[in-house]
Short mmCIF file of C-alpha atoms in Angstrom, two decimals:
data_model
loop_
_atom_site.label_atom_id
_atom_site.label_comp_id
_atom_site.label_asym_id
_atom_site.label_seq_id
_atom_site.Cartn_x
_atom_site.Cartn_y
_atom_site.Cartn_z
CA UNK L 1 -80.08 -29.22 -10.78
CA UNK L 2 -77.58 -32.38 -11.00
CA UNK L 3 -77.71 -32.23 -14.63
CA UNK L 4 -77.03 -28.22 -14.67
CA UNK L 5 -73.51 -29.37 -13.32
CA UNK L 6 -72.98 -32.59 -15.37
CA UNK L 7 -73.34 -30.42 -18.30
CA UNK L 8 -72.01 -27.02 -17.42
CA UNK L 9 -69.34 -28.43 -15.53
CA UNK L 10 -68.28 -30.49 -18.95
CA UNK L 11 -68.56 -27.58 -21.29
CA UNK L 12 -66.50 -25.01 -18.69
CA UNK L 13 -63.79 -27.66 -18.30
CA UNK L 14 -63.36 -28.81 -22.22
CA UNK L 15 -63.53 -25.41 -23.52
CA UNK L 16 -60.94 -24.38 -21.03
CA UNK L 17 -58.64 -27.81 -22.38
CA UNK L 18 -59.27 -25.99 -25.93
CA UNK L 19 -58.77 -22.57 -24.59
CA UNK L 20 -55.03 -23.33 -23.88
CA UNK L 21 -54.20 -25.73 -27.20
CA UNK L 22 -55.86 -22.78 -29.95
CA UNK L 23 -54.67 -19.59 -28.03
CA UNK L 24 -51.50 -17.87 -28.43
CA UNK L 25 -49.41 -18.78 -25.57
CA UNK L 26 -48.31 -14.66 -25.35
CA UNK L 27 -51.86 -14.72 -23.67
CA UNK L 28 -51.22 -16.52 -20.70
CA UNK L 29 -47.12 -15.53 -20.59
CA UNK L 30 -48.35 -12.73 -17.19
CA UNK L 31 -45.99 -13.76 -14.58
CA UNK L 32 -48.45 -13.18 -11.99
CA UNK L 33 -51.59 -14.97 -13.78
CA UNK L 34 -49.33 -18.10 -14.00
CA UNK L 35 -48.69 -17.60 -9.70
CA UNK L 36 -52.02 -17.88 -9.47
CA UNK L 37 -52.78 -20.78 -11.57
CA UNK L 38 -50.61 -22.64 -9.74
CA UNK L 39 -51.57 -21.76 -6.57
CA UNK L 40 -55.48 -21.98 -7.12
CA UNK L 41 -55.37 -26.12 -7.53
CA UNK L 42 -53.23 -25.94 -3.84
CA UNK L 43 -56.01 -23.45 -2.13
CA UNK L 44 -59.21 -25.57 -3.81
CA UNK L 45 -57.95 -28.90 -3.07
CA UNK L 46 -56.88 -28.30 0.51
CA UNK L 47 -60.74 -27.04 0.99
CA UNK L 48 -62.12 -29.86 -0.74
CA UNK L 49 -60.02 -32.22 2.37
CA UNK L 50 -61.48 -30.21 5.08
CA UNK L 51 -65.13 -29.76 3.32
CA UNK L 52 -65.39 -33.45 2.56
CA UNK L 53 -62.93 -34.54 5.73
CA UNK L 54 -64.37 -32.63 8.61
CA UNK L 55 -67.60 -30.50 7.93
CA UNK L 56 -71.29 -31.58 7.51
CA UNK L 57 -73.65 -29.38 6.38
CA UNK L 58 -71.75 -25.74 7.99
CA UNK L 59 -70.28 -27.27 10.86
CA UNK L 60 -67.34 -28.41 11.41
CA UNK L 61 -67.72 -32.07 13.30
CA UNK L 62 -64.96 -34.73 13.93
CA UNK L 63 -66.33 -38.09 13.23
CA UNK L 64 -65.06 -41.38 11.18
CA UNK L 65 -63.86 -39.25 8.57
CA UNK L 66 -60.74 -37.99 10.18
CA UNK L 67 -59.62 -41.18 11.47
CA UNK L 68 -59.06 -42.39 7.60
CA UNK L 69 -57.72 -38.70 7.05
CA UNK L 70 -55.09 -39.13 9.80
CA UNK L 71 -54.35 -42.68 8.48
CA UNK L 72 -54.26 -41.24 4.21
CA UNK L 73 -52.00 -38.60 5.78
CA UNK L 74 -49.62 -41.26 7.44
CA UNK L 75 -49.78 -43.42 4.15
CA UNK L 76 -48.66 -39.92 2.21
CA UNK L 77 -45.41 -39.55 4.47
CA UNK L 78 -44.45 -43.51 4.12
CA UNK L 79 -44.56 -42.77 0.17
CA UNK L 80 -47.72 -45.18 -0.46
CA UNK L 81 -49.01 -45.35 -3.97
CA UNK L 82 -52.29 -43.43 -4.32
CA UNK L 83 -54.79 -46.05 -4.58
CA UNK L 84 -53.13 -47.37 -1.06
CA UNK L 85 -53.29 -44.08 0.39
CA UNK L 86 -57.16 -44.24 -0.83
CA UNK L 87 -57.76 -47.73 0.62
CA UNK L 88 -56.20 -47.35 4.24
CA UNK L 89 -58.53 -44.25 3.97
CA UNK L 90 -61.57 -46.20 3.47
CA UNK L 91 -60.96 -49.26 5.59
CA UNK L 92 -60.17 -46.95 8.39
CA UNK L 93 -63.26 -44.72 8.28
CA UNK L 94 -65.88 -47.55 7.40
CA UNK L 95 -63.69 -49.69 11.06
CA UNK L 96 -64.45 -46.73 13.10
CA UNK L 97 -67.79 -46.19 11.59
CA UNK L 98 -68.74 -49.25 12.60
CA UNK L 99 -67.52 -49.24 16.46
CA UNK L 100 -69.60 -46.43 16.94
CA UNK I 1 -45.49 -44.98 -47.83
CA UNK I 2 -46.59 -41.64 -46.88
CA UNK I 3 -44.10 -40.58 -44.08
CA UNK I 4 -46.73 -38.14 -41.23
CA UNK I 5 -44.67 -35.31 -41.36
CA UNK I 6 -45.38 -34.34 -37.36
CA UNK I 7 -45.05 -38.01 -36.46
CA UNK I 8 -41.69 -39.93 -37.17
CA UNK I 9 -41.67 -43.07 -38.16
CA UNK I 10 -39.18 -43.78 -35.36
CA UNK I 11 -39.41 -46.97 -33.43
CA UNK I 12 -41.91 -46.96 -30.78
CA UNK I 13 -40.33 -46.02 -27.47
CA UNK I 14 -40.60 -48.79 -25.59
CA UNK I 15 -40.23 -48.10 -22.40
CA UNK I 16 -42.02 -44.73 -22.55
CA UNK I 17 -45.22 -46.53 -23.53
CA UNK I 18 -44.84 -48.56 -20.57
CA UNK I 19 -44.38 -45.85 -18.19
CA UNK I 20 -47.76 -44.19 -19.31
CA UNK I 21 -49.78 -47.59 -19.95
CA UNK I 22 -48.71 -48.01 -15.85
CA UNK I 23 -49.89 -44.21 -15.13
CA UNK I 24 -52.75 -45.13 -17.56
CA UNK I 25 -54.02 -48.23 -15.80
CA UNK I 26 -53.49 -46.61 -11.68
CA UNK I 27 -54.98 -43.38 -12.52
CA UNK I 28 -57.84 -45.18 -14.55
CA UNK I 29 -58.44 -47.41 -11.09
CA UNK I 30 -59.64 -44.91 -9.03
CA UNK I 31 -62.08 -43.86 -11.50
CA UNK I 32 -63.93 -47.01 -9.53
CA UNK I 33 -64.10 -44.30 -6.10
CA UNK I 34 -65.06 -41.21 -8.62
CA UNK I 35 -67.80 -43.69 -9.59
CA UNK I 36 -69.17 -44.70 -6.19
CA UNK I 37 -68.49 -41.18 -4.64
CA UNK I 38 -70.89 -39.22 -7.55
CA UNK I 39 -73.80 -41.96 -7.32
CA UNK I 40 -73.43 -41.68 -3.40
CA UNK I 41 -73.79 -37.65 -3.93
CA UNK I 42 -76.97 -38.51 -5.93
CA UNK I 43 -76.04 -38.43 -9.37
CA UNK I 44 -77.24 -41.05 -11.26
CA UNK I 45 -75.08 -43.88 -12.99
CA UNK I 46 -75.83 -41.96 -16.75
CA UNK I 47 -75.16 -39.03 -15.10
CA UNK I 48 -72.04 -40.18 -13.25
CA UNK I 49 -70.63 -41.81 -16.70
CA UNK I 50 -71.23 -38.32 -18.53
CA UNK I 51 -69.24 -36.25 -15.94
CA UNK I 52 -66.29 -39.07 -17.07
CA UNK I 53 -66.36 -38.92 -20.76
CA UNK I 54 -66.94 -35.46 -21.14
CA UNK I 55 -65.76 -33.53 -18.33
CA UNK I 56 -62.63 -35.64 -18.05
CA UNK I 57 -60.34 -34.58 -15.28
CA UNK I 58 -60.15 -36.14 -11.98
CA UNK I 59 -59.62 -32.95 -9.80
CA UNK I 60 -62.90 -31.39 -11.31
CA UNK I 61 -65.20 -34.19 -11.14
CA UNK I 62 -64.61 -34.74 -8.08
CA UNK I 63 -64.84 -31.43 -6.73
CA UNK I 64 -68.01 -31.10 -8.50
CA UNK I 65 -69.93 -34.17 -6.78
CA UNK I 66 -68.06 -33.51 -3.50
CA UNK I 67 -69.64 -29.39 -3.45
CA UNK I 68 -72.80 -31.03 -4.24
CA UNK I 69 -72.52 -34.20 -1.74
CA UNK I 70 -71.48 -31.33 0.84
CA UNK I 71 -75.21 -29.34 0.41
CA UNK I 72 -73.89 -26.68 -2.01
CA UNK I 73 -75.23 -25.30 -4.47
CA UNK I 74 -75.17 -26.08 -8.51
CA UNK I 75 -73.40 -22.98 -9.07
CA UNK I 76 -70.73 -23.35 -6.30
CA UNK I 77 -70.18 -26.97 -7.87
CA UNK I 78 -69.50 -25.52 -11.23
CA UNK I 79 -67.54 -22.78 -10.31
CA UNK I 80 -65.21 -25.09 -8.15
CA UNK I 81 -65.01 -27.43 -10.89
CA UNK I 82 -63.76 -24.71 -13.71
CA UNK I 83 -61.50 -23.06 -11.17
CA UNK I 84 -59.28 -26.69 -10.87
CA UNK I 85 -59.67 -27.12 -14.59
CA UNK I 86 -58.07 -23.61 -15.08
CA UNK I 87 -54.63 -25.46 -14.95
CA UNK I 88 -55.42 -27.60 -18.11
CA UNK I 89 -55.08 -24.38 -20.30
CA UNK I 90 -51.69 -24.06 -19.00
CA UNK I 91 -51.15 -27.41 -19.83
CA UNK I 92 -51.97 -26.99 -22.98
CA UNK I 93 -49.98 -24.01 -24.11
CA UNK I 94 -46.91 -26.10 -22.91
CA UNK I 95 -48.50 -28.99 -25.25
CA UNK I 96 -49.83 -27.43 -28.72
CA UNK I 97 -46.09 -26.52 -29.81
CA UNK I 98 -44.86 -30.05 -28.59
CA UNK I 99 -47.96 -31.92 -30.35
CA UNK I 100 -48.50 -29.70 -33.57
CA UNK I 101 -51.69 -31.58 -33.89
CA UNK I 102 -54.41 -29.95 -36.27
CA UNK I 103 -58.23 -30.63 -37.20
CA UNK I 104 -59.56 -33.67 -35.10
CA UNK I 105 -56.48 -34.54 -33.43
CA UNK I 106 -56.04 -31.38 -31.85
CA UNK I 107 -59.75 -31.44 -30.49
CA UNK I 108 -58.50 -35.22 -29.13
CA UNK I 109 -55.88 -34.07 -27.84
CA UNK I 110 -56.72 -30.79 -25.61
CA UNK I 111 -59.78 -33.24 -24.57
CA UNK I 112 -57.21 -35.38 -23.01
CA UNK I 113 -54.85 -32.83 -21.80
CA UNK I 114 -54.92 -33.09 -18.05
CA UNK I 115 -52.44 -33.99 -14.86
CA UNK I 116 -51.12 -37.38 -16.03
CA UNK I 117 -50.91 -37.18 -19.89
CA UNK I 118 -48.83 -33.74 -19.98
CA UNK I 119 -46.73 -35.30 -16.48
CA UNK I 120 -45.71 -38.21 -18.80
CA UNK I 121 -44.59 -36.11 -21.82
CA UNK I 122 -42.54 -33.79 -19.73
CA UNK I 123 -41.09 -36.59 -17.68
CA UNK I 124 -39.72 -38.20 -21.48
CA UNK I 125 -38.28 -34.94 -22.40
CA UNK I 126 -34.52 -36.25 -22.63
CA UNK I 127 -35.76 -39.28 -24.69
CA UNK I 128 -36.89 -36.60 -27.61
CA UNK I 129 -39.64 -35.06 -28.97
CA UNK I 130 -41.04 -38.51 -30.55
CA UNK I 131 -41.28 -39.97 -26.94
CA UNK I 132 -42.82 -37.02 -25.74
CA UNK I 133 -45.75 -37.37 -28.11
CA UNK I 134 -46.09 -41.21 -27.53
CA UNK I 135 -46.41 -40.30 -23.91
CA UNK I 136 -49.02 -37.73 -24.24
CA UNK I 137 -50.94 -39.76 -26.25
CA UNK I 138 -50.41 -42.81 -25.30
CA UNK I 139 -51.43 -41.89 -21.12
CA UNK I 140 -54.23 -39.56 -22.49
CA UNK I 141 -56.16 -42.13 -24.28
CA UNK I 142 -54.86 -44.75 -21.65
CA UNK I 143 -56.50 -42.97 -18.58
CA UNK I 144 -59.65 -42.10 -21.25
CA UNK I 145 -60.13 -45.36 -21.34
CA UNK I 146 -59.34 -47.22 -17.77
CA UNK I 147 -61.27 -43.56 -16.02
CA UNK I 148 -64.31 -44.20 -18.09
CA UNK I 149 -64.66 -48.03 -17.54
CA UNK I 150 -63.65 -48.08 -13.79
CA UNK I 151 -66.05 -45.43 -13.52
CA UNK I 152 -69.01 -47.47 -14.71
CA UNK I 153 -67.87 -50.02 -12.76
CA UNK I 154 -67.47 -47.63 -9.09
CA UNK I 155 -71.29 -46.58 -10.02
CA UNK I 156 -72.88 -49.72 -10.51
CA UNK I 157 -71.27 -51.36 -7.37
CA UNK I 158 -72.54 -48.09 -5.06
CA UNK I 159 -75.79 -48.85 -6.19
CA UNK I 160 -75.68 -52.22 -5.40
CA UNK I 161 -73.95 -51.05 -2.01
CA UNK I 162 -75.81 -48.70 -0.19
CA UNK I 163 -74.57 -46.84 2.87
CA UNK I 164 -71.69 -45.27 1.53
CA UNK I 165 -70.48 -44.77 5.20
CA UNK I 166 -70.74 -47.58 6.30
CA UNK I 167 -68.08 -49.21 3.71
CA UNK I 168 -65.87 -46.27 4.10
CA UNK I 169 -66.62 -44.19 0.80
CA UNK I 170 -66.45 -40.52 3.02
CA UNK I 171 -63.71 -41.44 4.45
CA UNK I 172 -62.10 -42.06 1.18
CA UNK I 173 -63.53 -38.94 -0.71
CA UNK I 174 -61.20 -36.46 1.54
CA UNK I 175 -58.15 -38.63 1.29
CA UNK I 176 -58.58 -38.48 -2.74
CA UNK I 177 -57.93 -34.68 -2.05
CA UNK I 178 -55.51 -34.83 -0.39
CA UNK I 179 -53.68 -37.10 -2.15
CA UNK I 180 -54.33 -35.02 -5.43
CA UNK I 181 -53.12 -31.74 -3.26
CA UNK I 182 -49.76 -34.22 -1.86
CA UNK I 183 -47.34 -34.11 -4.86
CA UNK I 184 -48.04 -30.18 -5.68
CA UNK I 185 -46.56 -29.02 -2.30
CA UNK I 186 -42.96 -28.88 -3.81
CA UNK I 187 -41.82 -25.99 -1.33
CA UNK I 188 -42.14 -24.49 2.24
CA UNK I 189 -44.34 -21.56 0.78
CA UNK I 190 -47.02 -24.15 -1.05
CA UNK I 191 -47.43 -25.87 2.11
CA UNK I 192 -48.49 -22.78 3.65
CA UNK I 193 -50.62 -22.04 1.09
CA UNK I 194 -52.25 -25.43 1.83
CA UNK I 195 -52.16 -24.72 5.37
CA UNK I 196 -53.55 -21.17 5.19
CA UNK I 197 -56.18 -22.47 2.54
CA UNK I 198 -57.27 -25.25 4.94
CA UNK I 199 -57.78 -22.81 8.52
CA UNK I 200 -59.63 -20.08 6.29
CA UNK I 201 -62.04 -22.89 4.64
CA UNK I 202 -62.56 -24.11 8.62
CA UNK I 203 -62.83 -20.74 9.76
CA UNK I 204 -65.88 -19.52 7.13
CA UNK I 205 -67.70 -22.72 7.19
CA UNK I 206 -70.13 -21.74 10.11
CA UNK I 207 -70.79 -18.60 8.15
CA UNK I 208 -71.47 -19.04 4.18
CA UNK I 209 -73.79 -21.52 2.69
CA UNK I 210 -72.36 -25.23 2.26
CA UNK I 211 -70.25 -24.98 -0.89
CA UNK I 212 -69.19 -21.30 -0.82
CA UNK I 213 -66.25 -22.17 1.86
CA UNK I 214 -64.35 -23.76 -1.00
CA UNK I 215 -64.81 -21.31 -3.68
CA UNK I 216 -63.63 -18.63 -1.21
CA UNK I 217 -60.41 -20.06 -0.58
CA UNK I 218 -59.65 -19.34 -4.16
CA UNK I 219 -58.39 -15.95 -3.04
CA UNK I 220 -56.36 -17.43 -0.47
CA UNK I 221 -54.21 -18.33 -4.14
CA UNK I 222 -55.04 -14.58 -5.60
CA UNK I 223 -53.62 -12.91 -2.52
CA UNK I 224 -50.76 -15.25 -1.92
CA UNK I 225 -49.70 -15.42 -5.53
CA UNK I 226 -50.46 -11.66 -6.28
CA UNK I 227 -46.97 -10.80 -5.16
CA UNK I 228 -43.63 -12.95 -6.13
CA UNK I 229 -41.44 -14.28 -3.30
#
């Protein structure tokens, strides 16, 4: 199964990289497509923080996790570089992980 | 001398090749957490170093290993994956007519359109067209490179690690998501979006198999976006 994903996951996501530098741009010009597109990476992403942040299995469970969520989400609003934001994340949840 | 009719034989642009060897080398850092984070999900370090070179864009690759480290299944993966690497082909439709690469260098070059490589060459835009091309290229190959190495690197050391709790590596998975989602919510109605997205992903969990939850939200964007505000 994990290879079914390597590979169709790297075929979907260069063929869509070609799709957009061989096509006419015309194709893609649909006002609300390009909504869409823009808001699809904004909907997946925020489920990705609360699949990866707060859920195990199908339930939703507050553990370490969302201590070095809080603390990424603190880092965010002070303007921290990404690989800071990704770091206090870490530290934080392995510290509480720990204590427990 | 033959003169490359798409690419001048202006002057390097100094400082645009610094601003995208800096993007180039931060970006290509965390490849070290997409590297530990897939072999913790149970890919193996081959596998791991494929999803880099070939899939090649963060947003994806992550989402693919985190569906899978979450329970779902391989479809859900893949179909989360190609749904965040929709945005390239936009990318690239703003990049062909910049670029006006042909044969192999247009195959290069929609391989390393993503995020940080089309961010640079729109951010050069008043330094000309020539800059704008140095930056694409020049952050493309950059990240290729740094991504693909600190990737090897995150993979080997979470084998050698173990317990990816218990040196913080969940914990950091969700924070790389959020701080990819972070700079796209430009305006009061994204953050809603975001907000919205995040309650209806909490809200289905209990009731879809592990994985579905995230490729549901999707039509949080269809519904929100079908109409313009």
């Amino acid at each position: 199964m994990l290879w079914i994903v390597v590979a169709a996951t790297s075929v979907l996501c260069l063929a869509i990289k070609l799709f957009g530098h061989y096509v006419p741009g015309r194709w893609l010009a649909n006002a609300r497509l390009q909504r869409i597109n823009t808001l699809i990476p904004i909907a997946l992403l925020s489920a990705l923080v609360i699949a990866e942040g707060v859920v195990t299995k199908t339930n939703v469970v507050i553990d370490h996790r969302l201590a070095g969520l809080g603390v990424a989400l603190a880092a965010l609003f002070a303007k921290a570089p990404f690989p800071v934001v990704v770091l206090a994340a870490a530290v934080t949840s392995a510290v509480v992980y720990h204590l427990h | 001398m033959r003169v490359d009719k798409n690419y001048s034989m202006a002057p390097l642009p100094r400082n645009t090749v610094r601003d995208a060897l800096s993007v180039a080398v931060t970006v290509g850092a965390y490849g070290v957490a997409f590297g530990a984070a897939s072999v913790a999900a149970g890919f193996s370090v081959l596998q791991t170093c494929l999803f880099s070179l070939f899939t090649f864009t963060g947003a994806s690759q992550f989402a693919a290993i985190g569906v899978v480290a979450a329970g779902g299944g391989a479809i859900s993966a893949i179909v989360t994956a190609t749904m965040l690497g929709t945005r390239n082909a936009l990318y690239g439709i703003q990049m062909a007519p910049i670029l006006e690469a042909r044969g192999l260098r247009r195959i290069v070059a929609s391989h390393i359109t993503i995020d940080e490589s089309t961010g640079v060459a729109l951010s050069q835009k008043p330094r000309g067209v020539n800059a704008m091309r140095v930056g694409f290229w020049v952050t493309g190959l950059g990240v290729f490179v740094f991504w693909n190495a600190f990737t090897l690197l995150g993979a080997l050391g979470a084998k050698a690690l173990g317990n990816p709790a218990s040196w913080g590596l969940d914990g950091a998975v969700p924070a790389v998501f959020l701080g990819l989602l972070w700079p796209r919510l430009e305006n009061t109605f994204l953050r809603v979006v975001a907000a919205t997205s995040m309650v209806c992903a909490m809200l289905v969990t209990p009731w879809l198999p592990a994985g579905l939850p995230i490729v549901a939200t999707a039509l949080v964007a269809v519904v929100m976006g079908w109409r313009e505000r």
